């Protein structure tokens, strides 16, 4: 938590100072919104301490955490309405990530309260929602004003370079991604144990 708060503060200061809105530099500053979080996740899965940590996380809370994607998608829609991101990045375009948020409490209820969904069902849901997350992240990256921009030239993705929206790619996306990967890791371990018994 301390690390997240420090990183939020640092990114927030850079966001307020318009650091991420400079586009005529190399490497593109947009990459600094995404890469650090991805690097931390990678390190956590490559180290024994990191694997032990995510192995002890509560799978119920990891599942419910994805409900945050509902307000996030609503925020993205309003950013689009203001002309700061392309329609592609909203649920009116090709962003179906809101489905992950809507289904999270339902899956939580069916899997942990009613016990109607087992580990396999929970695993499938995590993989589907992970694919939805990868989809919107890919669209966001390819819509940003960088040398690799391939989409939305009429309305590029500039919204996430403004404060406080800089926290979407730098904080929220890595947390949601980590929650999926930690859940998948736990479930696969549980399924392996079930098969061995």
GROMACS .gro file of C-alpha atoms in nm:
model
  197
    1UNK     CA    1   0.000   0.000   0.000
    2UNK     CA    2   0.283   0.239   0.083
    3UNK     CA    3   0.443   0.170  -0.255
    4UNK     CA    4   0.113   0.232  -0.435
    5UNK     CA    5   0.057   0.561  -0.250
    6UNK     CA    6   0.411   0.680  -0.329
    7UNK     CA    7   0.369   0.586  -0.696
    8UNK     CA    8   0.025   0.754  -0.711
    9UNK     CA    9   0.174   1.073  -0.567
   10UNK     CA   10   0.468   1.071  -0.810
   11UNK     CA   11   0.249   1.004  -1.116
   12UNK     CA   12  -0.005   1.261  -0.993
   13UNK     CA   13   0.263   1.531  -0.968
   14UNK     CA   14   0.386   1.448  -1.319
   15UNK     CA   15   0.026   1.454  -1.442
   16UNK     CA   16  -0.039   1.798  -1.294
   17UNK     CA   17   0.285   1.928  -1.449
   18UNK     CA   18   0.175   1.807  -1.798
   19UNK     CA   19   0.475   1.572  -1.820
   20UNK     CA   20   0.278   1.303  -2.002
   21UNK     CA   21   0.126   1.542  -2.256
   22UNK     CA   22   0.457   1.606  -2.430
   23UNK     CA   23   0.446   1.393  -2.746
   24UNK     CA   24   0.751   1.503  -2.950
   25UNK     CA   25   1.005   1.309  -2.741
   26UNK     CA   26   1.154   0.962  -2.749
   27UNK     CA   27   1.072   0.732  -2.583
   28UNK     CA   28   0.707   0.845  -2.572
   29UNK     CA   29   0.619   0.956  -2.220
   30UNK     CA   30   0.294   0.762  -2.243
   31UNK     CA   31   0.501   0.447  -2.189
   32UNK     CA   32   0.592   0.565  -1.838
   33UNK     CA   33   0.225   0.543  -1.744
   34UNK     CA   34   0.209   0.170  -1.822
   35UNK     CA   35   0.555   0.015  -1.812
   36UNK     CA   36   0.641   0.057  -1.439
   37UNK     CA   37   0.326  -0.122  -1.322
   38UNK     CA   38   0.382  -0.405  -1.571
   39UNK     CA   39   0.742  -0.437  -1.455
   40UNK     CA   40   0.638  -0.465  -1.089
   41UNK     CA   41   0.386  -0.738  -1.179
   42UNK     CA   42   0.649  -0.928  -1.377
   43UNK     CA   43   0.898  -0.910  -1.089
   44UNK     CA   44   0.633  -1.026  -0.841
   45UNK     CA   45   0.572  -1.341  -1.046
   46UNK     CA   46   0.941  -1.411  -1.102
   47UNK     CA   47   1.043  -1.387  -0.736
   48UNK     CA   48   0.964  -1.637  -0.462
   49UNK     CA   49   0.857  -1.363  -0.221
   50UNK     CA   50   0.619  -1.220  -0.482
   51UNK     CA   51   0.466  -1.559  -0.557
   52UNK     CA   52   0.422  -1.628  -0.186
   53UNK     CA   53   0.250  -1.292  -0.146
   54UNK     CA   54  -0.008  -1.336  -0.419
   55UNK     CA   55  -0.061  -1.695  -0.314
   56UNK     CA   56  -0.190  -1.571   0.023
   57UNK     CA   57  -0.430  -1.311  -0.114
   58UNK     CA   58  -0.801  -1.365  -0.056
   59UNK     CA   59  -0.957  -1.500  -0.375
   60UNK     CA   60  -1.299  -1.368  -0.274
   61UNK     CA   61  -1.171  -1.010  -0.253
   62UNK     CA   62  -0.966  -1.051  -0.570
   63UNK     CA   63  -1.292  -1.139  -0.747
   64UNK     CA   64  -1.500  -0.858  -0.595
   65UNK     CA   65  -1.227  -0.603  -0.669
   66UNK     CA   66  -1.323  -0.612  -1.037
   67UNK     CA   67  -1.649  -0.432  -0.956
   68UNK     CA   68  -1.437  -0.115  -0.972
   69UNK     CA   69  -1.446  -0.152  -1.349
   70UNK     CA   70  -1.807  -0.027  -1.357
   71UNK     CA   71  -1.730   0.330  -1.237
   72UNK     CA   72  -1.406   0.329  -1.437
   73UNK     CA   73  -1.595   0.260  -1.760
   74UNK     CA   74  -1.849   0.531  -1.675
   75UNK     CA   75  -1.560   0.776  -1.620
   76UNK     CA   76  -1.410   0.674  -1.956
   77UNK     CA   77  -1.743   0.743  -2.124
   78UNK     CA   78  -1.757   1.094  -1.979
   79UNK     CA   79  -1.396   1.157  -2.084
   80UNK     CA   80  -1.500   1.056  -2.436
   81UNK     CA   81  -1.800   1.292  -2.421
   82UNK     CA   82  -1.555   1.574  -2.342
   83UNK     CA   83  -1.347   1.478  -2.649
   84UNK     CA   84  -1.038   1.344  -2.476
   85UNK     CA   85  -1.051   0.977  -2.578
   86UNK     CA   86  -1.194   0.799  -2.884
   87UNK     CA   87  -1.531   0.625  -2.879
   88UNK     CA   88  -1.336   0.301  -2.939
   89UNK     CA   89  -1.229   0.314  -2.573
   90UNK     CA   90  -1.585   0.321  -2.437
   91UNK     CA   91  -1.863   0.064  -2.403
   92UNK     CA   92  -2.023   0.229  -2.707
   93UNK     CA   93  -1.714   0.132  -2.905
   94UNK     CA   94  -1.503  -0.182  -2.864
   95UNK     CA   95  -1.449  -0.169  -2.488
   96UNK     CA   96  -1.651  -0.443  -2.321
   97UNK     CA   97  -1.458  -0.428  -1.995
   98UNK     CA   98  -1.766  -0.306  -1.809
   99UNK     CA   99  -1.898  -0.663  -1.836
  100UNK     CA  100  -1.618  -0.771  -1.602
  101UNK     CA  101  -1.735  -0.520  -1.343
  102UNK     CA  102  -2.102  -0.611  -1.379
  103UNK     CA  103  -2.037  -0.986  -1.352
  104UNK     CA  104  -1.783  -0.964  -1.066
  105UNK     CA  105  -2.039  -0.950  -0.780
  106UNK     CA  106  -2.252  -1.213  -0.956
  107UNK     CA  107  -1.956  -1.450  -0.991
  108UNK     CA  108  -1.860  -1.379  -0.630
  109UNK     CA  109  -2.209  -1.473  -0.514
  110UNK     CA  110  -2.232  -1.787  -0.730
  111UNK     CA  111  -1.880  -1.908  -0.651
  112UNK     CA  112  -1.834  -1.821  -0.285
  113UNK     CA  113  -2.183  -1.787  -0.139
  114UNK     CA  114  -2.390  -2.042  -0.331
  115UNK     CA  115  -2.094  -2.264  -0.434
  116UNK     CA  116  -2.262  -2.318  -0.772
  117UNK     CA  117  -1.944  -2.230  -0.960
  118UNK     CA  118  -1.627  -2.424  -0.890
  119UNK     CA  119  -1.263  -2.346  -0.960
  120UNK     CA  120  -1.298  -2.423  -1.331
  121UNK     CA  121  -1.584  -2.177  -1.375
  122UNK     CA  122  -1.394  -1.912  -1.181
  123UNK     CA  123  -1.087  -1.976  -1.394
  124UNK     CA  124  -1.283  -1.937  -1.718
  125UNK     CA  125  -1.435  -1.609  -1.593
  126UNK     CA  126  -1.090  -1.475  -1.502
  127UNK     CA  127  -0.949  -1.562  -1.845
  128UNK     CA  128  -1.245  -1.398  -2.024
  129UNK     CA  129  -1.215  -1.081  -1.814
  130UNK     CA  130  -0.838  -1.080  -1.862
  131UNK     CA  131  -0.895  -1.090  -2.239
  132UNK     CA  132  -1.137  -0.794  -2.209
  133UNK     CA  133  -0.873  -0.601  -2.013
  134UNK     CA  134  -0.601  -0.677  -2.268
  135UNK     CA  135  -0.841  -0.565  -2.542
  136UNK     CA  136  -0.901  -0.218  -2.396
  137UNK     CA  137  -0.536  -0.169  -2.299
  138UNK     CA  138  -0.434  -0.254  -2.657
  139UNK     CA  139  -0.690  -0.008  -2.796
  140UNK     CA  140  -0.573   0.261  -2.552
  141UNK     CA  141  -0.206   0.213  -2.646
  142UNK     CA  142  -0.274   0.207  -3.020
  143UNK     CA  143  -0.492   0.519  -2.987
  144UNK     CA  144  -0.234   0.722  -2.794
  145UNK     CA  145  -0.024   0.990  -2.963
  146UNK     CA  146   0.294   0.787  -3.002
  147UNK     CA  147   0.502   0.664  -3.299
  148UNK     CA  148   0.304   0.336  -3.289
  149UNK     CA  149  -0.041   0.498  -3.304
  150UNK     CA  150  -0.264   0.294  -3.535
  151UNK     CA  151  -0.616   0.396  -3.428
  152UNK     CA  152  -0.834   0.703  -3.365
  153UNK     CA  153  -0.628   0.965  -3.548
  154UNK     CA  154  -0.931   1.197  -3.551
  155UNK     CA  155  -0.961   1.177  -3.172
  156UNK     CA  156  -0.651   1.022  -3.013
  157UNK     CA  157  -0.632   0.897  -2.658
  158UNK     CA  158  -0.507   1.203  -2.471
  159UNK     CA  159  -0.743   1.186  -2.172
  160UNK     CA  160  -0.522   0.953  -1.968
  161UNK     CA  161  -0.236   1.204  -1.986
  162UNK     CA  162  -0.435   1.450  -1.772
  163UNK     CA  163  -0.457   1.448  -1.394
  164UNK     CA  164  -0.630   1.259  -1.226
  165UNK     CA  165  -0.690   1.026  -1.521
  166UNK     CA  166  -0.318   0.942  -1.529
  167UNK     CA  167  -0.404   0.700  -1.247
  168UNK     CA  168  -0.613   0.482  -1.480
  169UNK     CA  169  -0.321   0.328  -1.676
  170UNK     CA  170  -0.061   0.371  -1.402
  171UNK     CA  171  -0.253   0.241  -1.097
  172UNK     CA  172  -0.594   0.092  -1.180
  173UNK     CA  173  -0.495  -0.119  -1.481
  174UNK     CA  174  -0.194  -0.282  -1.307
  175UNK     CA  175  -0.403  -0.358  -0.995
  176UNK     CA  176  -0.683  -0.515  -1.199
  177UNK     CA  177  -0.432  -0.710  -1.411
  178UNK     CA  178  -0.249  -0.829  -1.100
  179UNK     CA  179  -0.579  -0.940  -0.943
  180UNK     CA  180  -0.655  -1.158  -1.246
  181UNK     CA  181  -0.307  -1.309  -1.263
  182UNK     CA  182  -0.296  -1.376  -0.888
  183UNK     CA  183  -0.642  -1.537  -0.905
  184UNK     CA  184  -0.550  -1.752  -1.204
  185UNK     CA  185  -0.231  -1.862  -1.030
  186UNK     CA  186  -0.421  -1.958  -0.713
  187UNK     CA  187  -0.694  -2.142  -0.902
  188UNK     CA  188  -0.448  -2.338  -1.117
  189UNK     CA  189  -0.263  -2.440  -0.801
  190UNK     CA  190  -0.591  -2.551  -0.640
  191UNK     CA  191  -0.695  -2.748  -0.950
  192UNK     CA  192  -0.355  -2.919  -0.960
  193UNK     CA  193  -0.397  -3.018  -0.595
  194UNK     CA  194  -0.747  -3.152  -0.669
  195UNK     CA  195  -0.614  -3.362  -0.956
  196UNK     CA  196  -0.335  -3.504  -0.741
  197UNK     CA  197  -0.578  -3.614  -0.468
   0.00000   0.00000   0.00000
